[in-house]
N, CA, C and O of each residue as an XYZ file, in Angstrom:
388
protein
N       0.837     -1.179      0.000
C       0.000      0.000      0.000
C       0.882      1.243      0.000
O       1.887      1.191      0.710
N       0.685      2.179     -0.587
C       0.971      3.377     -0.708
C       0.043      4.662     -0.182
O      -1.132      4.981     -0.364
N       1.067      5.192      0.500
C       0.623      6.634      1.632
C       1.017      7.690      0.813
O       1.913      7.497     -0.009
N       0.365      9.014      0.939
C       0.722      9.824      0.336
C       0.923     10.977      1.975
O       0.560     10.468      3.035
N       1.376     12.136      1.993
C       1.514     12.376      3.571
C       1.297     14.237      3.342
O       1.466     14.962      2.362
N       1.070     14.376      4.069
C       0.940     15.657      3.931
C       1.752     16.384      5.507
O       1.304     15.890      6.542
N       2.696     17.311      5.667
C       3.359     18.130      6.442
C       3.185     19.416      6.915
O       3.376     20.423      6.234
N       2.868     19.405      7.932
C       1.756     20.755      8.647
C       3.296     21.289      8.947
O       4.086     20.677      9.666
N       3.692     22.990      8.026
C       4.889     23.336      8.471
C       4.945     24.822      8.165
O       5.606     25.513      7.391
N       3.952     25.062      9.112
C       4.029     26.327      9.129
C       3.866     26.992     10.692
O       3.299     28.050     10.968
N       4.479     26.128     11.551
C       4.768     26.931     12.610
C       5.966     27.629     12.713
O       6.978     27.224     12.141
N       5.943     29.010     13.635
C       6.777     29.859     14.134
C       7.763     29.679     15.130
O       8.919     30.026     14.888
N       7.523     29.288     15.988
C       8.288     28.504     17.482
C       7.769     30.239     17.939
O       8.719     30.960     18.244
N       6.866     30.664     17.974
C       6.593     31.704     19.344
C       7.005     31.377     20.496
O       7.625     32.178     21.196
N       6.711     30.076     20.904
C       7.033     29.263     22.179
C       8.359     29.428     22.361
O       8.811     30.085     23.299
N       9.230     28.726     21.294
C      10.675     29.026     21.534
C      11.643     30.243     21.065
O      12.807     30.303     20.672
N      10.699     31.098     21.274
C      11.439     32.588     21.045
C      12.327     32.873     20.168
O      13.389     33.189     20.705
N      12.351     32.899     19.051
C      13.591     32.285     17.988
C      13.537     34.003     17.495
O      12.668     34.873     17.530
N      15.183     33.928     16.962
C      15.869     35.249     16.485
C      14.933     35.553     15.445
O      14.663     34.629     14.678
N      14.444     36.543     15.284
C      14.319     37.415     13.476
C      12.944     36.527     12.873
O      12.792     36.656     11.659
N      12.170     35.852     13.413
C      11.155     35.094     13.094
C      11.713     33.764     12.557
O      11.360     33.581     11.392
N      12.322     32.986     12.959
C      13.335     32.037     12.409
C      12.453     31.252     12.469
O      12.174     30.914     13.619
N      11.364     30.407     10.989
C      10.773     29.073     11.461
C      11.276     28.078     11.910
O      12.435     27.928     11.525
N      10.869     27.242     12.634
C      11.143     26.327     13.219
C      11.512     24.948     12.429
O      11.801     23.846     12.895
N      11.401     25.398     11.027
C      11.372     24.120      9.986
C      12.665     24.518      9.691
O      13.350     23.672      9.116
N      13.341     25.933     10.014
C      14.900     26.028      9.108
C      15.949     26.118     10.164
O      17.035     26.669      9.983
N      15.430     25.334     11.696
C      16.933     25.571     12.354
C      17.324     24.138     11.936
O      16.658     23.194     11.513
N      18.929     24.341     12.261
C      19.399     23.359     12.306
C      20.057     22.235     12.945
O      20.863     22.346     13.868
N      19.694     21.195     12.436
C      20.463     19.577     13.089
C      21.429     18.935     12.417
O      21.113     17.978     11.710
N      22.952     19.401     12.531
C      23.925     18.471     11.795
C      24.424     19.277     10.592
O      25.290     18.912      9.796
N      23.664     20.565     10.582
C      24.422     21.122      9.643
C      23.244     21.145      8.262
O      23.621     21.397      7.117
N      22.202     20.925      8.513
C      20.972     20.205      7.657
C      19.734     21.162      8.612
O      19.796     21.008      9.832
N      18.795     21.990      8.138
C      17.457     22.358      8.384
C      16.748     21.203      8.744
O      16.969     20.145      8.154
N      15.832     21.293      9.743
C      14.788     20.514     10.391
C      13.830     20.147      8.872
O      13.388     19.009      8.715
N      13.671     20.875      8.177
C      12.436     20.415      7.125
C      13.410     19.514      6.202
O      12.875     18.599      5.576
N      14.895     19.723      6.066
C      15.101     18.905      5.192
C      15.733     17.328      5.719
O      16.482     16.573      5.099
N      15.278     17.204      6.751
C      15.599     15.944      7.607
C      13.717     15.015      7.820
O      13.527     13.906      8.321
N      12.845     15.796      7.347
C      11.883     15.613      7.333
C      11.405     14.679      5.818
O      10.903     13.577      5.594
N      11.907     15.874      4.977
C      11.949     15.539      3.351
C      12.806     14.034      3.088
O      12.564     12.954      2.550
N      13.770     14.579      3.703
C      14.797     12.969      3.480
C      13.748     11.785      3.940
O      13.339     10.939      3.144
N      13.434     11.827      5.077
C      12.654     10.185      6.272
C      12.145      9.835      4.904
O      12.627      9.036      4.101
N      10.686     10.862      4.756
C       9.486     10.472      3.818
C       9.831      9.935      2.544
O       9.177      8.964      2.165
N      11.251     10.639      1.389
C      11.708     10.493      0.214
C      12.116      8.704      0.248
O      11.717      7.828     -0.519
N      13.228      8.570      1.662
C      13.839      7.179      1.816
C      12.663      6.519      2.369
O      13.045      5.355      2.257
N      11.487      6.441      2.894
C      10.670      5.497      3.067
C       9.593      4.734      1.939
O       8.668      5.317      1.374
N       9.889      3.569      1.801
C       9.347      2.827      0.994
C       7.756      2.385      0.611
O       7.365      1.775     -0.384
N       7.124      2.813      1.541
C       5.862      2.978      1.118
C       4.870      4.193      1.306
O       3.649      4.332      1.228
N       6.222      5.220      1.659
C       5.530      6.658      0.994
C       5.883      6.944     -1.016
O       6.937      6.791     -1.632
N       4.252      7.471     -1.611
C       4.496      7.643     -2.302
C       4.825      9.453     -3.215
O       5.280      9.769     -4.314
N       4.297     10.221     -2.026
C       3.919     11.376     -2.492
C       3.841     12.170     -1.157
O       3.265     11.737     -0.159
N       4.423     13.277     -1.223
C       4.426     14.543     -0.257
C       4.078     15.566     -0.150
O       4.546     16.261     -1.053
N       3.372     16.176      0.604
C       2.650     17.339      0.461
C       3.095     18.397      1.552
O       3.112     18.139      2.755
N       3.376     19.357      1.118
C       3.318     20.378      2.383
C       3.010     21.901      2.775
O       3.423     22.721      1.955
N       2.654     22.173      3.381
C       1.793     23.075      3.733
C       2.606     23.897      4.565
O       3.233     23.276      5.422
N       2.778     25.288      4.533
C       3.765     26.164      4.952
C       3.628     27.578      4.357
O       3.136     27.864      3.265
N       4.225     28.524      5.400
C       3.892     30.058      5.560
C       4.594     30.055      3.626
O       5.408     29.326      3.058
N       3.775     31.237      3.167
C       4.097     32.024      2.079
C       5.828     32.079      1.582
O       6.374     31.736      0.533
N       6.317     32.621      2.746
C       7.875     32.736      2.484
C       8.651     31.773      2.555
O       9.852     31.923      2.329
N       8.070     30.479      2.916
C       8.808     29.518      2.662
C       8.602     28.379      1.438
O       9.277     27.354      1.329
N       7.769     28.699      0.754
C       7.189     28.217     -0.125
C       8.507     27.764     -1.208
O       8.865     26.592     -1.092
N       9.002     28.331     -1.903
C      10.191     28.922     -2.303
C      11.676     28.129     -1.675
O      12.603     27.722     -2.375
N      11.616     28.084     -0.725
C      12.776     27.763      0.254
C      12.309     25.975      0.058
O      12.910     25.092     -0.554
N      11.551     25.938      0.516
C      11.245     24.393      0.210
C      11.246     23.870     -0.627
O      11.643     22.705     -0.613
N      10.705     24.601     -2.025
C      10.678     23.772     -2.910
C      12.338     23.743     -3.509
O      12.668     22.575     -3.711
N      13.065     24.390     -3.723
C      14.580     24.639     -3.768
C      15.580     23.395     -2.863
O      16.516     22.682     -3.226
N      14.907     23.545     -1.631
C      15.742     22.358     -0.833
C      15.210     21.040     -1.560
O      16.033     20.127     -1.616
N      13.900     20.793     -2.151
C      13.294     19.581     -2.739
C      14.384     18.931     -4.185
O      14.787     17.817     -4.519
N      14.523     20.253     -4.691
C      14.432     20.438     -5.861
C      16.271     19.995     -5.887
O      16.665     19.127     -6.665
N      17.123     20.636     -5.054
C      18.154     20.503     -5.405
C      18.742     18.969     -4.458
O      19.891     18.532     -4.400
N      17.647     18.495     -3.889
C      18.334     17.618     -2.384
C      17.964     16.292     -3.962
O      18.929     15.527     -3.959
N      17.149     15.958     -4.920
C      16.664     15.143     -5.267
C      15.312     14.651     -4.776
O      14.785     13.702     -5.357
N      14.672     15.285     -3.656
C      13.501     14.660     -2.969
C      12.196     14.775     -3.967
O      11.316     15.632     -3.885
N      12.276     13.760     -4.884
C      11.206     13.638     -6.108
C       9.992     13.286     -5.759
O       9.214     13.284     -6.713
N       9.327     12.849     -4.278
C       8.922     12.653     -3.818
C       7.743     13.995     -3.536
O       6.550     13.699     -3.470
N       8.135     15.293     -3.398
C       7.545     16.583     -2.944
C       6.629     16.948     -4.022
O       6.979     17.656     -4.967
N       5.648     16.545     -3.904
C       4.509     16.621     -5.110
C       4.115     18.288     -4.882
O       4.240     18.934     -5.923
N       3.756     18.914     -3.941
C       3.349     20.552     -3.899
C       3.785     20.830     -2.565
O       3.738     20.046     -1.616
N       4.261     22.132     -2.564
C       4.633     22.779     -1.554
C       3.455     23.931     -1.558
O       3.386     24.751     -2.473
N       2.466     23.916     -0.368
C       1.492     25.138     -0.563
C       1.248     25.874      0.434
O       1.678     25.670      1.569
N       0.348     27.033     -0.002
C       0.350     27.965      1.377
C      -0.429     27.270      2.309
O      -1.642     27.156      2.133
N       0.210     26.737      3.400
C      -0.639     26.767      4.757
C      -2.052     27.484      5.174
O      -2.185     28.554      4.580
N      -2.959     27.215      5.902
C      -3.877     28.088      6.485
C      -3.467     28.736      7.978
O      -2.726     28.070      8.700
N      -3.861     29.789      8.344
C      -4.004     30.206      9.698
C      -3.705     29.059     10.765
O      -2.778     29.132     11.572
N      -4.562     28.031     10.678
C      -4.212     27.119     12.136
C      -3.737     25.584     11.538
O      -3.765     25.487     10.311
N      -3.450     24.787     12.049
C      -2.829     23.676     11.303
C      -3.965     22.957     11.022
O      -3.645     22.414      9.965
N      -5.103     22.591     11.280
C      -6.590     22.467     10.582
C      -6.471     23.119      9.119
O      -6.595     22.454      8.091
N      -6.312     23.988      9.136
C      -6.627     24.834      7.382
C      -5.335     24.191      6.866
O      -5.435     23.873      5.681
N      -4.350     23.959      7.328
C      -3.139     23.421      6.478
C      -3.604     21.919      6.038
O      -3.473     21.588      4.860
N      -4.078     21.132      6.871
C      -4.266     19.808      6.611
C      -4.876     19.555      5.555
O      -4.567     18.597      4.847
N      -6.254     20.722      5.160
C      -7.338     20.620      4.423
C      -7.164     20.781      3.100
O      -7.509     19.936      2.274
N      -6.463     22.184      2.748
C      -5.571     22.484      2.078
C      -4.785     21.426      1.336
O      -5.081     20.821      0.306
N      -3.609     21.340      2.178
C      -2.875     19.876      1.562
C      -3.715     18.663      0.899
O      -3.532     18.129     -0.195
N      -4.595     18.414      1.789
C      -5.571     16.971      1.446
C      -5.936     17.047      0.217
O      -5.740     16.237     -0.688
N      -6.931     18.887      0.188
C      -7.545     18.541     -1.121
C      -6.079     18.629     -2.402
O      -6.320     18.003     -3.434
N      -5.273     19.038     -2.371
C      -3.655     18.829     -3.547
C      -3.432     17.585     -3.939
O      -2.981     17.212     -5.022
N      -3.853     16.781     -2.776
C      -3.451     15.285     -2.379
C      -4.411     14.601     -3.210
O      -3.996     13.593     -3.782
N      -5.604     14.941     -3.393
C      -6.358     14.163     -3.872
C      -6.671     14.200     -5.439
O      -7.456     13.389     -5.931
């Protein structure tokens, strides 16, 4: 069976107080952004077939670039998020479908 997945990634870290509005999808682990350690799992897992993700306006761009140049052929649309991670899901779903 094949999953297709969709990625709610458009939080801020308000919580974790981050410099200059720094999303929380572009700090880093290892020298590598959090979203593109995300992109990798889903790309190398074998019965994902398709990725979706949902994310603020300005990163739209940034993601699809990390997709684009990492090989992650997998990243079917990168789209604008909604307001709460509910509108992102919905969003994504209907891309997905």
């Amino acid at each position: 069976m094949k999953t297709a997945v969709i990625i709610a990634a458009s939080g801020v870290g308000k919580r974790m107080k981050l410099d200059g509005g720094q999303s929380k999808q572009m700090l880093e682990i290892g020298s590598q952004p959090v979203i593109w350690h995300t992109m990798k799992a889903f790309q190398e897992a074998s019965t994902v077939e398709s990725v979706y993700i949902a994310t603020l306006p300005d990163s739209i761009p940034v993601f699809d670039e990390i997709a684009r140049t990492n090989g992650f052929t997998k990243i079917k649309a990168v789209i604008h998020g909604g307001k709460e991670r509910q509108d992102e899901s919905t969003g994504a779903a209907r891309d997905a479908a």
